[in-house]
PDB file of C-alpha atoms in Angstrom:
ATOM      1  CA  UNK A   1       0.000   0.000   0.000  1.00 46.00           C
ATOM      2  CA  UNK A   2       1.361   3.413  -0.950  1.00 52.00           C
ATOM      3  CA  UNK A   3       2.159   5.692   1.973  1.00 63.00           C
ATOM      4  CA  UNK A   4       0.779   9.018   0.740  1.00 64.00           C
ATOM      5  CA  UNK A   5       2.363  10.967   3.574  1.00 65.00           C
ATOM      6  CA  UNK A   6       5.784   9.564   2.693  1.00 58.00           C
ATOM      7  CA  UNK A   7       5.294  10.414  -0.982  1.00 60.00           C
ATOM      8  CA  UNK A   8       4.193  13.929  -0.070  1.00 64.00           C
ATOM      9  CA  UNK A   9       7.272  14.369   2.123  1.00 59.00           C
ATOM     10  CA  UNK A  10       9.606  13.122  -0.641  1.00 58.00           C
ATOM     11  CA  UNK A  11       7.912  15.447  -3.150  1.00 63.00           C
ATOM     12  CA  UNK A  12       8.210  18.432  -0.795  1.00 64.00           C
ATOM     13  CA  UNK A  13      11.895  17.673  -0.164  1.00 56.00           C
ATOM     14  CA  UNK A  14      12.560  17.372  -3.910  1.00 60.00           C
ATOM     15  CA  UNK A  15      10.825  20.709  -4.517  1.00 62.00           C
ATOM     16  CA  UNK A  16      12.963  22.358  -1.836  1.00 57.00           C
ATOM     17  CA  UNK A  17      16.138  20.864  -3.307  1.00 54.00           C
ATOM     18  CA  UNK A  18      15.141  22.104  -6.757  1.00 60.00           C
ATOM     19  CA  UNK A  19      14.411  25.604  -5.440  1.00 62.00           C
ATOM     20  CA  UNK A  20      17.749  25.723  -3.621  1.00 56.00           C
ATOM     21  CA  UNK A  21      19.624  24.711  -6.795  1.00 57.00           C
ATOM     22  CA  UNK A  22      17.583  27.159  -8.883  1.00 64.00           C
ATOM     23  CA  UNK A  23      18.267  30.042  -6.493  1.00 61.00           C
ATOM     24  CA  UNK A  24      22.009  29.251  -6.419  1.00 57.00           C
ATOM     25  CA  UNK A  25      22.068  29.152 -10.220  1.00 63.00           C
ATOM     26  CA  UNK A  26      20.262  32.491 -10.445  1.00 68.00           C
ATOM     27  CA  UNK A  27      22.666  34.029  -7.941  1.00 63.00           C
ATOM     28  CA  UNK A  28      25.695  32.846  -9.933  1.00 63.00           C
ATOM     29  CA  UNK A  29      24.255  34.175 -13.211  1.00 70.00           C
ATOM     30  CA  UNK A  30      23.451  37.504 -11.549  1.00 71.00           C
ATOM     31  CA  UNK A  31      27.023  37.693 -10.197  1.00 70.00           C
ATOM     32  CA  UNK A  32      28.589  37.134 -13.619  1.00 70.00           C
ATOM     33  CA  UNK A  33      26.276  39.617 -15.366  1.00 74.00           C
ATOM     34  CA  UNK A  34      26.617  42.395 -12.802  1.00 76.00           C
ATOM     35  CA  UNK A  35      28.635  45.584 -13.483  1.00 76.00           C
ATOM     36  CA  UNK A  36      30.559  44.873 -10.277  1.00 80.00           C
ATOM     37  CA  UNK A  37      31.757  41.540 -11.680  1.00 85.00           C
ATOM     38  CA  UNK A  38      33.121  43.230 -14.801  1.00 90.00           C
ATOM     39  CA  UNK A  39      34.923  45.744 -12.583  1.00 93.00           C
ATOM     40  CA  UNK A  40      36.462  43.056 -10.372  1.00 94.00           C
ATOM     41  CA  UNK A  41      37.573  41.151 -13.466  1.00 94.00           C
ATOM     42  CA  UNK A  42      39.366  44.205 -14.905  1.00 94.00           C
ATOM     43  CA  UNK A  43      40.954  45.090 -11.561  1.00 96.00           C
ATOM     44  CA  UNK A  44      42.154  41.518 -10.949  1.00 96.00           C
ATOM     45  CA  UNK A  45      43.550  41.266 -14.466  1.00 96.00           C
ATOM     46  CA  UNK A  46      45.449  44.551 -14.025  1.00 96.00           C
ATOM     47  CA  UNK A  47      47.080  43.368 -10.787  1.00 96.00           C
ATOM     48  CA  UNK A  48      47.810  39.947 -12.262  1.00 95.00           C
ATOM     49  CA  UNK A  49      49.689  41.440 -15.229  1.00 94.00           C
ATOM     50  CA  UNK A  50      51.600  43.927 -13.087  1.00 93.00           C
ATOM     51  CA  UNK A  51      53.492  41.306 -11.045  1.00 91.00           C
ATOM     52  CA  UNK A  52      54.051  37.793 -12.369  1.00 91.00           C
ATOM     53  CA  UNK A  53      55.044  34.948 -10.051  1.00 92.00           C
ATOM     54  CA  UNK A  54      57.166  31.825 -10.330  1.00 89.00           C
ATOM     55  CA  UNK A  55      56.748  28.637  -8.302  1.00 92.00           C
ATOM     56  CA  UNK A  56      53.706  29.826  -6.348  1.00 96.00           C
ATOM     57  CA  UNK A  57      50.602  27.832  -5.394  1.00 98.00           C
ATOM     58  CA  UNK A  58      47.200  28.584  -6.912  1.00 98.00           C
ATOM     59  CA  UNK A  59      44.068  27.945  -4.828  1.00 98.00           C
ATOM     60  CA  UNK A  60      40.512  28.229  -6.176  1.00 98.00           C
ATOM     61  CA  UNK A  61      37.493  28.189  -3.885  1.00 98.00           C
ATOM     62  CA  UNK A  62      34.576  30.040  -2.359  1.00 97.00           C
ATOM     63  CA  UNK A  63      35.317  33.126  -0.267  1.00 96.00           C
ATOM     64  CA  UNK A  64      33.456  35.585   1.955  1.00 93.00           C
ATOM     65  CA  UNK A  65      30.881  37.062   1.673  1.00 92.00           C
ATOM     66  CA  UNK A  66      29.582  33.720   0.319  1.00 89.00           C
ATOM     67  CA  UNK A  67      27.626  32.176   3.216  1.00 80.00           C
ATOM     68  CA  UNK A  68      29.594  29.010   3.638  1.00 83.00           C
ATOM     69  CA  UNK A  69      31.742  27.416   6.299  1.00 83.00           C
ATOM     70  CA  UNK A  70      34.244  26.530   3.572  1.00 91.00           C
ATOM     71  CA  UNK A  71      34.440  30.184   2.500  1.00 92.00           C
ATOM     72  CA  UNK A  72      35.191  31.253   6.063  1.00 89.00           C
ATOM     73  CA  UNK A  73      37.731  28.444   6.401  1.00 90.00           C
ATOM     74  CA  UNK A  74      39.506  29.435   3.166  1.00 94.00           C
ATOM     75  CA  UNK A  75      40.036  32.945   4.484  1.00 94.00           C
ATOM     76  CA  UNK A  76      41.191  31.653   7.871  1.00 91.00           C
ATOM     77  CA  UNK A  77      43.893  29.306   6.523  1.00 92.00           C
ATOM     78  CA  UNK A  78      45.243  32.007   4.199  1.00 95.00           C
ATOM     79  CA  UNK A  79      45.516  34.662   6.905  1.00 94.00           C
ATOM     80  CA  UNK A  80      49.200  35.366   7.560  1.00 94.00           C
ATOM     81  CA  UNK A  81      50.355  32.488   5.352  1.00 95.00           C
ATOM     82  CA  UNK A  82      54.035  32.884   4.425  1.00 95.00           C
ATOM     83  CA  UNK A  83      53.793  30.633   1.348  1.00 95.00           C
ATOM     84  CA  UNK A  84      53.447  32.374  -2.019  1.00 97.00           C
ATOM     85  CA  UNK A  85      49.754  31.743  -2.847  1.00 98.00           C
ATOM     86  CA  UNK A  86      47.427  33.224  -5.430  1.00 98.00           C
ATOM     87  CA  UNK A  87      43.824  32.706  -4.319  1.00 98.00           C
ATOM     88  CA  UNK A  88      40.937  32.928  -6.812  1.00 98.00           C
ATOM     89  CA  UNK A  89      37.483  33.348  -5.295  1.00 97.00           C
ATOM     90  CA  UNK A  90      33.861  33.801  -6.320  1.00 95.00           C
ATOM     91  CA  UNK A  91      33.838  37.569  -5.798  1.00 94.00           C
ATOM     92  CA  UNK A  92      31.138  39.807  -7.233  1.00 90.00           C
ATOM     93  CA  UNK A  93      32.721  43.224  -6.569  1.00 93.00           C
ATOM     94  CA  UNK A  94      36.080  44.928  -6.095  1.00 95.00           C
ATOM     95  CA  UNK A  95      35.358  45.771  -2.451  1.00 96.00           C
ATOM     96  CA  UNK A  96      34.795  42.077  -1.673  1.00 96.00           C
ATOM     97  CA  UNK A  97      38.304  41.324  -2.901  1.00 97.00           C
ATOM     98  CA  UNK A  98      39.678  44.274  -0.930  1.00 97.00           C
ATOM     99  CA  UNK A  99      38.074  43.012   2.297  1.00 97.00           C
ATOM    100  CA  UNK A 100      39.665  39.593   1.909  1.00 97.00           C
ATOM    101  CA  UNK A 101      43.018  41.141   1.001  1.00 97.00           C
ATOM    102  CA  UNK A 102      42.885  43.129   4.252  1.00 97.00           C
ATOM    103  CA  UNK A 103      41.811  40.057   6.230  1.00 96.00           C
ATOM    104  CA  UNK A 104      44.683  37.828   5.057  1.00 96.00           C
ATOM    105  CA  UNK A 105      47.394  40.535   5.011  1.00 96.00           C
ATOM    106  CA  UNK A 106      48.814  39.614   8.413  1.00 94.00           C
ATOM    107  CA  UNK A 107      52.652  39.462   8.354  1.00 94.00           C
ATOM    108  CA  UNK A 108      54.396  37.439   7.001  1.00 95.00           C
ATOM    109  CA  UNK A 109      51.558  36.938   4.483  1.00 96.00           C
ATOM    110  CA  UNK A 110      52.516  36.317   0.832  1.00 97.00           C
ATOM    111  CA  UNK A 111      48.937  35.719  -0.321  1.00 97.00           C
ATOM    112  CA  UNK A 112      47.395  37.557  -3.265  1.00 97.00           C
ATOM    113  CA  UNK A 113      43.634  37.555  -3.916  1.00 98.00           C
ATOM    114  CA  UNK A 114      41.886  37.664  -7.298  1.00 98.00           C
ATOM    115  CA  UNK A 115      38.543  37.067  -8.957  1.00 96.00           C
ATOM    116  CA  UNK A 116      38.088  33.522 -10.262  1.00 96.00           C
ATOM    117  CA  UNK A 117      37.321  35.085 -13.658  1.00 95.00           C
ATOM    118  CA  UNK A 118      41.060  35.636 -14.262  1.00 96.00           C
ATOM    119  CA  UNK A 119      42.177  32.134 -13.257  1.00 97.00           C
ATOM    120  CA  UNK A 120      42.696  30.959 -16.838  1.00 95.00           C
ATOM    121  CA  UNK A 121      44.805  34.054 -17.568  1.00 95.00           C
ATOM    122  CA  UNK A 122      46.799  33.380 -14.398  1.00 97.00           C
ATOM    123  CA  UNK A 123      47.768  29.824 -15.303  1.00 96.00           C
ATOM    124  CA  UNK A 124      48.960  31.086 -18.680  1.00 93.00           C
ATOM    125  CA  UNK A 125      51.043  33.912 -17.170  1.00 93.00           C
ATOM    126  CA  UNK A 126      52.423  32.217 -14.048  1.00 93.00           C
ATOM    127  CA  UNK A 127      54.192  28.896 -13.612  1.00 90.00           C
ATOM    128  CA  UNK A 128      52.384  27.517 -10.567  1.00 95.00           C
ATOM    129  CA  UNK A 129      54.042  24.536  -8.903  1.00 95.00           C
ATOM    130  CA  UNK A 130      50.634  23.193  -7.894  1.00 97.00           C
ATOM    131  CA  UNK A 131      46.967  24.136  -8.078  1.00 98.00           C
ATOM    132  CA  UNK A 132      44.451  23.271  -5.343  1.00 98.00           C
ATOM    133  CA  UNK A 133      40.693  23.310  -5.935  1.00 98.00           C
ATOM    134  CA  UNK A 134      38.519  23.468  -2.842  1.00 98.00           C
ATOM    135  CA  UNK A 135      35.334  21.417  -3.238  1.00 97.00           C
ATOM    136  CA  UNK A 136      32.279  20.894  -1.064  1.00 94.00           C
ATOM    137  CA  UNK A 137      28.888  19.303  -1.616  1.00 91.00           C
ATOM    138  CA  UNK A 138      26.981  22.335  -2.867  1.00 88.00           C
ATOM    139  CA  UNK A 139      26.280  24.303  -6.018  1.00 87.00           C
ATOM    140  CA  UNK A 140      28.606  27.055  -4.816  1.00 91.00           C
ATOM    141  CA  UNK A 141      31.649  24.931  -5.631  1.00 95.00           C
ATOM    142  CA  UNK A 142      30.942  24.160  -9.306  1.00 94.00           C
ATOM    143  CA  UNK A 143      33.152  27.028 -10.503  1.00 95.00           C
ATOM    144  CA  UNK A 144      36.132  25.524  -8.628  1.00 97.00           C
ATOM    145  CA  UNK A 145      35.491  22.120 -10.214  1.00 97.00           C
ATOM    146  CA  UNK A 146      35.377  23.697 -13.670  1.00 95.00           C
ATOM    147  CA  UNK A 147      38.554  25.646 -12.919  1.00 97.00           C
ATOM    148  CA  UNK A 148      40.325  22.341 -12.236  1.00 97.00           C
ATOM    149  CA  UNK A 149      39.323  21.167 -15.714  1.00 96.00           C
ATOM    150  CA  UNK A 150      40.725  24.412 -17.158  1.00 95.00           C
ATOM    151  CA  UNK A 151      44.009  23.830 -15.341  1.00 96.00           C
ATOM    152  CA  UNK A 152      44.198  20.254 -16.596  1.00 96.00           C
ATOM    153  CA  UNK A 153      43.525  21.358 -20.171  1.00 94.00           C
ATOM    154  CA  UNK A 154      46.174  24.077 -19.869  1.00 94.00           C
ATOM    155  CA  UNK A 155      48.794  21.526 -18.856  1.00 93.00           C
ATOM    156  CA  UNK A 156      49.121  22.216 -15.123  1.00 94.00           C
ATOM    157  CA  UNK A 157      50.966  19.119 -13.896  1.00 93.00           C
ATOM    158  CA  UNK A 158      50.151  19.124 -10.174  1.00 97.00           C
ATOM    159  CA  UNK A 159      46.417  19.315  -9.444  1.00 98.00           C
ATOM    160  CA  UNK A 160      44.838  18.573  -6.073  1.00 98.00           C
ATOM    161  CA  UNK A 161      41.205  18.524  -5.028  1.00 98.00           C
ATOM    162  CA  UNK A 162      40.651  19.579  -1.424  1.00 98.00           C
ATOM    163  CA  UNK A 163      37.434  17.707  -0.691  1.00 96.00           C
ATOM    164  CA  UNK A 164      35.765  18.992   2.476  1.00 92.00           C
ATOM    165  CA  UNK A 165      32.913  16.503   2.105  1.00 88.00           C
ATOM    166  CA  UNK A 166      33.502  13.148   0.356  1.00 90.00           C
ATOM    167  CA  UNK A 167      29.785  12.999  -0.528  1.00 91.00           C
ATOM    168  CA  UNK A 168      29.561  15.201  -3.616  1.00 94.00           C
ATOM    169  CA  UNK A 169      26.106  14.452  -5.062  1.00 91.00           C
ATOM    170  CA  UNK A 170      24.948  18.076  -5.263  1.00 90.00           C
ATOM    171  CA  UNK A 171      28.221  19.235  -6.795  1.00 93.00           C
ATOM    172  CA  UNK A 172      28.104  16.484  -9.414  1.00 94.00           C
ATOM    173  CA  UNK A 173      24.450  17.009 -10.335  1.00 91.00           C
ATOM    174  CA  UNK A 174      24.885  20.760 -10.635  1.00 89.00           C
ATOM    175  CA  UNK A 175      27.945  20.303 -12.851  1.00 90.00           C
ATOM    176  CA  UNK A 176      25.754  18.304 -15.250  1.00 87.00           C
ATOM    177  CA  UNK A 177      22.993  20.851 -15.643  1.00 76.00           C
ATOM    178  CA  UNK A 178      19.811  19.175 -16.886  1.00 72.00           C
ATOM    179  CA  UNK A 179      21.466  16.464 -18.960  1.00 78.00           C
ATOM    180  CA  UNK A 180      19.715  13.251 -17.882  1.00 82.00           C
ATOM    181  CA  UNK A 181      21.255  11.087 -20.605  1.00 84.00           C
ATOM    182  CA  UNK A 182      24.748  12.219 -19.716  1.00 89.00           C
ATOM    183  CA  UNK A 183      24.045  11.509 -16.044  1.00 91.00           C
ATOM    184  CA  UNK A 184      22.884   7.948 -16.745  1.00 92.00           C
ATOM    185  CA  UNK A 185      25.812   7.185 -19.038  1.00 93.00           C
ATOM    186  CA  UNK A 186      28.415   8.638 -16.683  1.00 94.00           C
ATOM    187  CA  UNK A 187      26.979   6.706 -13.753  1.00 95.00           C
ATOM    188  CA  UNK A 188      27.056   3.485 -15.791  1.00 95.00           C
ATOM    189  CA  UNK A 189      30.649   4.187 -16.821  1.00 95.00           C
ATOM    190  CA  UNK A 190      31.579   4.888 -13.207  1.00 95.00           C
ATOM    191  CA  UNK A 191      29.745   2.096 -11.386  1.00 95.00           C
ATOM    192  CA  UNK A 192      29.289  -0.561 -14.078  1.00 94.00           C
ATOM    193  CA  UNK A 193      26.399  -1.937 -16.107  1.00 93.00           C
ATOM    194  CA  UNK A 194      25.481  -4.260 -13.242  1.00 93.00           C
ATOM    195  CA  UNK A 195      24.304  -1.106 -11.413  1.00 93.00           C
ATOM    196  CA  UNK A 196      21.906  -0.092 -14.222  1.00 94.00           C
ATOM    197  CA  UNK A 197      18.732  -0.996 -12.309  1.00 94.00           C
ATOM    198  CA  UNK A 198      19.847   0.915  -9.218  1.00 94.00           C
ATOM    199  CA  UNK A 199      20.900   3.913 -11.332  1.00 93.00           C
ATOM    200  CA  UNK A 200      17.553   3.977 -13.161  1.00 91.00           C
ATOM    201  CA  UNK A 201      15.762   3.742  -9.812  1.00 91.00           C
ATOM    202  CA  UNK A 202      17.328   7.069  -8.808  1.00 89.00           C
ATOM    203  CA  UNK A 203      14.956   8.881 -11.173  1.00 83.00           C
ATOM    204  CA  UNK A 204      15.499  12.395 -12.451  1.00 79.00           C
ATOM    205  CA  UNK A 205      16.307  14.571 -10.733  1.00 77.00           C
ATOM    206  CA  UNK A 206      17.766  11.905  -8.444  1.00 84.00           C
ATOM    207  CA  UNK A 207      16.755  11.580  -4.835  1.00 77.00           C
ATOM    208  CA  UNK A 208      19.966  11.868  -2.814  1.00 80.00           C
ATOM    209  CA  UNK A 209      18.912   9.037  -0.509  1.00 82.00           C
ATOM    210  CA  UNK A 210      19.486   6.675  -3.422  1.00 87.00           C
ATOM    211  CA  UNK A 211      23.151   7.643  -3.587  1.00 90.00           C
ATOM    212  CA  UNK A 212      23.582   6.991   0.124  1.00 86.00           C
ATOM    213  CA  UNK A 213      21.798   3.636  -0.029  1.00 88.00           C
ATOM    214  CA  UNK A 214      24.134   2.481  -2.825  1.00 92.00           C
ATOM    215  CA  UNK A 215      27.225   4.013  -1.165  1.00 91.00           C
ATOM    216  CA  UNK A 216      27.945   6.160  -4.221  1.00 94.00           C
ATOM    217  CA  UNK A 217      29.908   9.296  -3.352  1.00 94.00           C
ATOM    218  CA  UNK A 218      29.866  10.354  -7.073  1.00 95.00           C
ATOM    219  CA  UNK A 219      33.635  10.823  -6.934  1.00 96.00           C
ATOM    220  CA  UNK A 220      33.941   8.193  -9.651  1.00 96.00           C
ATOM    221  CA  UNK A 221      31.992  10.089 -12.342  1.00 96.00           C
ATOM    222  CA  UNK A 222      33.673  13.334 -11.267  1.00 97.00           C
ATOM    223  CA  UNK A 223      37.128  11.786 -11.657  1.00 96.00           C
ATOM    224  CA  UNK A 224      36.392   9.771 -14.795  1.00 93.00           C
ATOM    225  CA  UNK A 225      38.362  11.165 -17.740  1.00 91.00           C
ATOM    226  CA  UNK A 226      40.359  13.561 -15.566  1.00 94.00           C
ATOM    227  CA  UNK A 227      43.867  13.287 -14.181  1.00 91.00           C
ATOM    228  CA  UNK A 228      44.603  14.758 -10.780  1.00 96.00           C
ATOM    229  CA  UNK A 229      47.641  14.368  -8.579  1.00 96.00           C
ATOM    230  CA  UNK A 230      45.794  13.727  -5.348  1.00 97.00           C
ATOM    231  CA  UNK A 231      42.938  14.484  -2.990  1.00 97.00           C
ATOM    232  CA  UNK A 232      43.144  16.285   0.361  1.00 97.00           C
ATOM    233  CA  UNK A 233      40.640  15.433   3.109  1.00 95.00           C
ATOM    234  CA  UNK A 234      40.125  16.441   6.734  1.00 91.00           C
ATOM    235  CA  UNK A 235      39.867  13.053   8.455  1.00 88.00           C
ATOM    236  CA  UNK A 236      40.808   9.397   8.253  1.00 89.00           C
ATOM    237  CA  UNK A 237      37.088   8.590   7.914  1.00 87.00           C
ATOM    238  CA  UNK A 238      36.905  10.764   4.781  1.00 92.00           C
ATOM    239  CA  UNK A 239      40.113   9.186   3.446  1.00 94.00           C
ATOM    240  CA  UNK A 240      38.673   5.692   3.898  1.00 93.00           C
ATOM    241  CA  UNK A 241      35.487   6.664   2.043  1.00 93.00           C
ATOM    242  CA  UNK A 242      37.418   8.237  -0.837  1.00 96.00           C
ATOM    243  CA  UNK A 243      39.782   5.282  -1.164  1.00 95.00           C
ATOM    244  CA  UNK A 244      36.906   2.773  -1.091  1.00 94.00           C
ATOM    245  CA  UNK A 245      35.082   4.736  -3.805  1.00 95.00           C
ATOM    246  CA  UNK A 246      38.000   5.459  -6.143  1.00 94.00           C
ATOM    247  CA  UNK A 247      40.772   2.997  -5.220  1.00 90.00           C
ATOM    248  CA  UNK A 248      41.324   2.069  -8.871  1.00 92.00           C
ATOM    249  CA  UNK A 249      41.257   5.669 -10.125  1.00 94.00           C
ATOM    250  CA  UNK A 250      43.923   7.146  -7.843  1.00 93.00           C
ATOM    251  CA  UNK A 251      47.513   6.096  -7.334  1.00 91.00           C
ATOM    252  CA  UNK A 252      48.293   4.567  -3.912  1.00 92.00           C
ATOM    253  CA  UNK A 253      49.106   7.129  -1.257  1.00 92.00           C
ATOM    254  CA  UNK A 254      47.556  10.103  -3.070  1.00 96.00           C
ATOM    255  CA  UNK A 255      44.717  10.725  -0.583  1.00 96.00           C
ATOM    256  CA  UNK A 256      46.188  12.905   2.159  1.00 96.00           C
ATOM    257  CA  UNK A 257      44.682  13.681   5.563  1.00 94.00           C
ATOM    258  CA  UNK A 258      45.321  17.296   6.552  1.00 91.00           C
ATOM    259  CA  UNK A 259      43.925  17.095  10.072  1.00 77.00           C
ATOM    260  CA  UNK A 260      44.080  14.009  12.248  1.00 65.00           C
ATOM    261  CA  UNK A 261      42.755  14.827  15.726  1.00 60.00           C
ATOM    262  CA  UNK A 262      43.948  12.340  18.323  1.00 59.00           C
ATOM    263  CA  UNK A 263      41.411  12.180  21.136  1.00 61.00           C
ATOM    264  CA  UNK A 264      41.693  10.025  24.248  1.00 67.00           C
ATOM    265  CA  UNK A 265      39.144   7.209  24.335  1.00 69.00           C
ATOM    266  CA  UNK A 266      36.142   7.969  26.562  1.00 69.00           C
ATOM    267  CA  UNK A 267      35.988   6.130  29.881  1.00 75.00           C
ATOM    268  CA  UNK A 268      33.765   3.046  29.892  1.00 74.00           C
ATOM    269  CA  UNK A 269      30.200   3.792  30.926  1.00 68.00           C
ATOM    270  CA  UNK A 270      28.218   1.449  33.103  1.00 68.00           C
ATOM    271  CA  UNK A 271      24.856   0.446  31.656  1.00 61.00           C
ATOM    272  CA  UNK A 272      22.962   2.113  34.467  1.00 63.00           C
ATOM    273  CA  UNK A 273      24.822   5.411  33.930  1.00 56.00           C
ATOM    274  CA  UNK A 274      24.261   5.267  30.178  1.00 56.00           C
ATOM    275  CA  UNK A 275      20.540   4.779  30.652  1.00 63.00           C
ATOM    276  CA  UNK A 276      20.375   7.830  32.900  1.00 70.00           C
ATOM    277  CA  UNK A 277      22.144  10.086  30.381  1.00 77.00           C
ATOM    278  CA  UNK A 278      19.895  12.561  28.546  1.00 84.00           C
ATOM    279  CA  UNK A 279      19.255  12.148  24.839  1.00 87.00           C
ATOM    280  CA  UNK A 280      21.626  14.348  22.835  1.00 87.00           C
ATOM    281  CA  UNK A 281      21.114  15.174  19.137  1.00 85.00           C
ATOM    282  CA  UNK A 282      23.567  17.173  17.032  1.00 82.00           C
ATOM    283  CA  UNK A 283      23.272  18.880  13.646  1.00 78.00           C
ATOM    284  CA  UNK A 284      26.088  20.542  11.713  1.00 75.00           C
ATOM    285  CA  UNK A 285      25.953  23.203   9.021  1.00 69.00           C
ATOM    286  CA  UNK A 286      24.634  26.657   8.178  1.00 65.00           C
ATOM    287  CA  UNK A 287      21.320  27.175  10.018  1.00 70.00           C
ATOM    288  CA  UNK A 288      19.018  28.049   7.131  1.00 63.00           C
ATOM    289  CA  UNK A 289      16.242  26.579   4.942  1.00 64.00           C
ATOM    290  CA  UNK A 290      18.741  24.790   2.667  1.00 57.00           C
ATOM    291  CA  UNK A 291      19.868  22.706   5.647  1.00 66.00           C
ATOM    292  CA  UNK A 292      16.201  22.408   6.733  1.00 74.00           C
ATOM    293  CA  UNK A 293      17.001  23.713  10.186  1.00 81.00           C
ATOM    294  CA  UNK A 294      13.345  24.624  10.687  1.00 84.00           C
ATOM    295  CA  UNK A 295      12.373  20.955  10.310  1.00 86.00           C
ATOM    296  CA  UNK A 296      15.012  19.913  12.828  1.00 87.00           C
ATOM    297  CA  UNK A 297      13.646  22.447  15.309  1.00 89.00           C
ATOM    298  CA  UNK A 298      10.052  21.340  14.693  1.00 90.00           C
ATOM    299  CA  UNK A 299      11.040  17.718  15.322  1.00 90.00           C
ATOM    300  CA  UNK A 300      13.033  18.801  18.351  1.00 90.00           C
ATOM    301  CA  UNK A 301       9.994  20.427  19.976  1.00 92.00           C
ATOM    302  CA  UNK A 302       8.175  17.097  19.800  1.00 93.00           C
ATOM    303  CA  UNK A 303      11.140  15.243  21.319  1.00 93.00           C
ATOM    304  CA  UNK A 304      11.519  17.858  24.055  1.00 93.00           C
ATOM    305  CA  UNK A 305       7.892  17.461  25.045  1.00 93.00           C
ATOM    306  CA  UNK A 306       8.440  13.745  25.638  1.00 92.00           C
ATOM    307  CA  UNK A 307      12.007  14.029  27.032  1.00 91.00           C
ATOM    308  CA  UNK A 308      12.405  17.363  28.881  1.00 92.00           C
ATOM    309  CA  UNK A 309      16.085  16.720  29.694  1.00 91.00           C
ATOM    310  CA  UNK A 310      17.082  16.012  26.063  1.00 91.00           C
ATOM    311  CA  UNK A 311      19.700  18.268  24.422  1.00 91.00           C
ATOM    312  CA  UNK A 312      20.008  19.697  20.901  1.00 90.00           C
ATOM    313  CA  UNK A 313      23.409  20.888  19.606  1.00 89.00           C
ATOM    314  CA  UNK A 314      23.635  23.195  16.565  1.00 84.00           C
ATOM    315  CA  UNK A 315      27.230  23.452  15.364  1.00 79.00           C
ATOM    316  CA  UNK A 316      28.932  25.047  12.361  1.00 68.00           C
ATOM    317  CA  UNK A 317      29.067  28.320  10.476  1.00 58.00           C
ATOM    318  CA  UNK A 318      28.602  31.317  12.826  1.00 56.00           C
TER     319      UNK A 318
END
């Protein structure tokens, strides 16, 4: 028997996902077409031509004021960095670049900041020793993915993807546009013809739960046909996921963990103590409709009514 409430919930979630992707696409088109974008392109190109660099590192990724934890993180790791780095971000105006320049210009900083629109010019003018493309599981990161393809086509030898989230369904789907046939063929090429039934069951546009159920990170179709030097991740758990997904597409030892927190094991808990502990639920990410924070809070109110001592933890951006 069909569960109409479940179907309605799936439909509502799909509509919200579509609206989020549509709004992100509109925002990116508006950024590129704005007079401010043309100004930031000209200003970045002028500075790029005025001082060429040898043996620097190029990094492409989202930057403030983009509302993203990755954008904030990119600015934080570049602040005061003594390595020669040229950073290319998704800026929409000259003053946005200026604010990031001021933020990272803490001695002994050797970081320069440009619009992503001049990245192709930069890899022609400068001999970068490596290029790093910062990727996360959202539409905001598609420009960085496409920049990595530009670098590969231009002959950049050392290319790394810094993957903040090994699950990249949204990034992959957005990079495809509305090309259903291409999606099906790329998924078959990546996961094999024996997966055809499961791939067809995803539908179009695919429900992300289907990717999780089949343990498809979509790294395989993203990597297929492209040559990169390695992948950077933030944990051993992420490394294990990436290596399980793409073990035959990456050379051994090319998935590198940047941060490996070593925490002491928790003390053993007696059963009676564990039963007396309050329920604790955590959610991570930007609190907004895209992350469906309002649904988490609505569910939380129902839990709190039944378990007054339960705890909710919201962690992440701001």
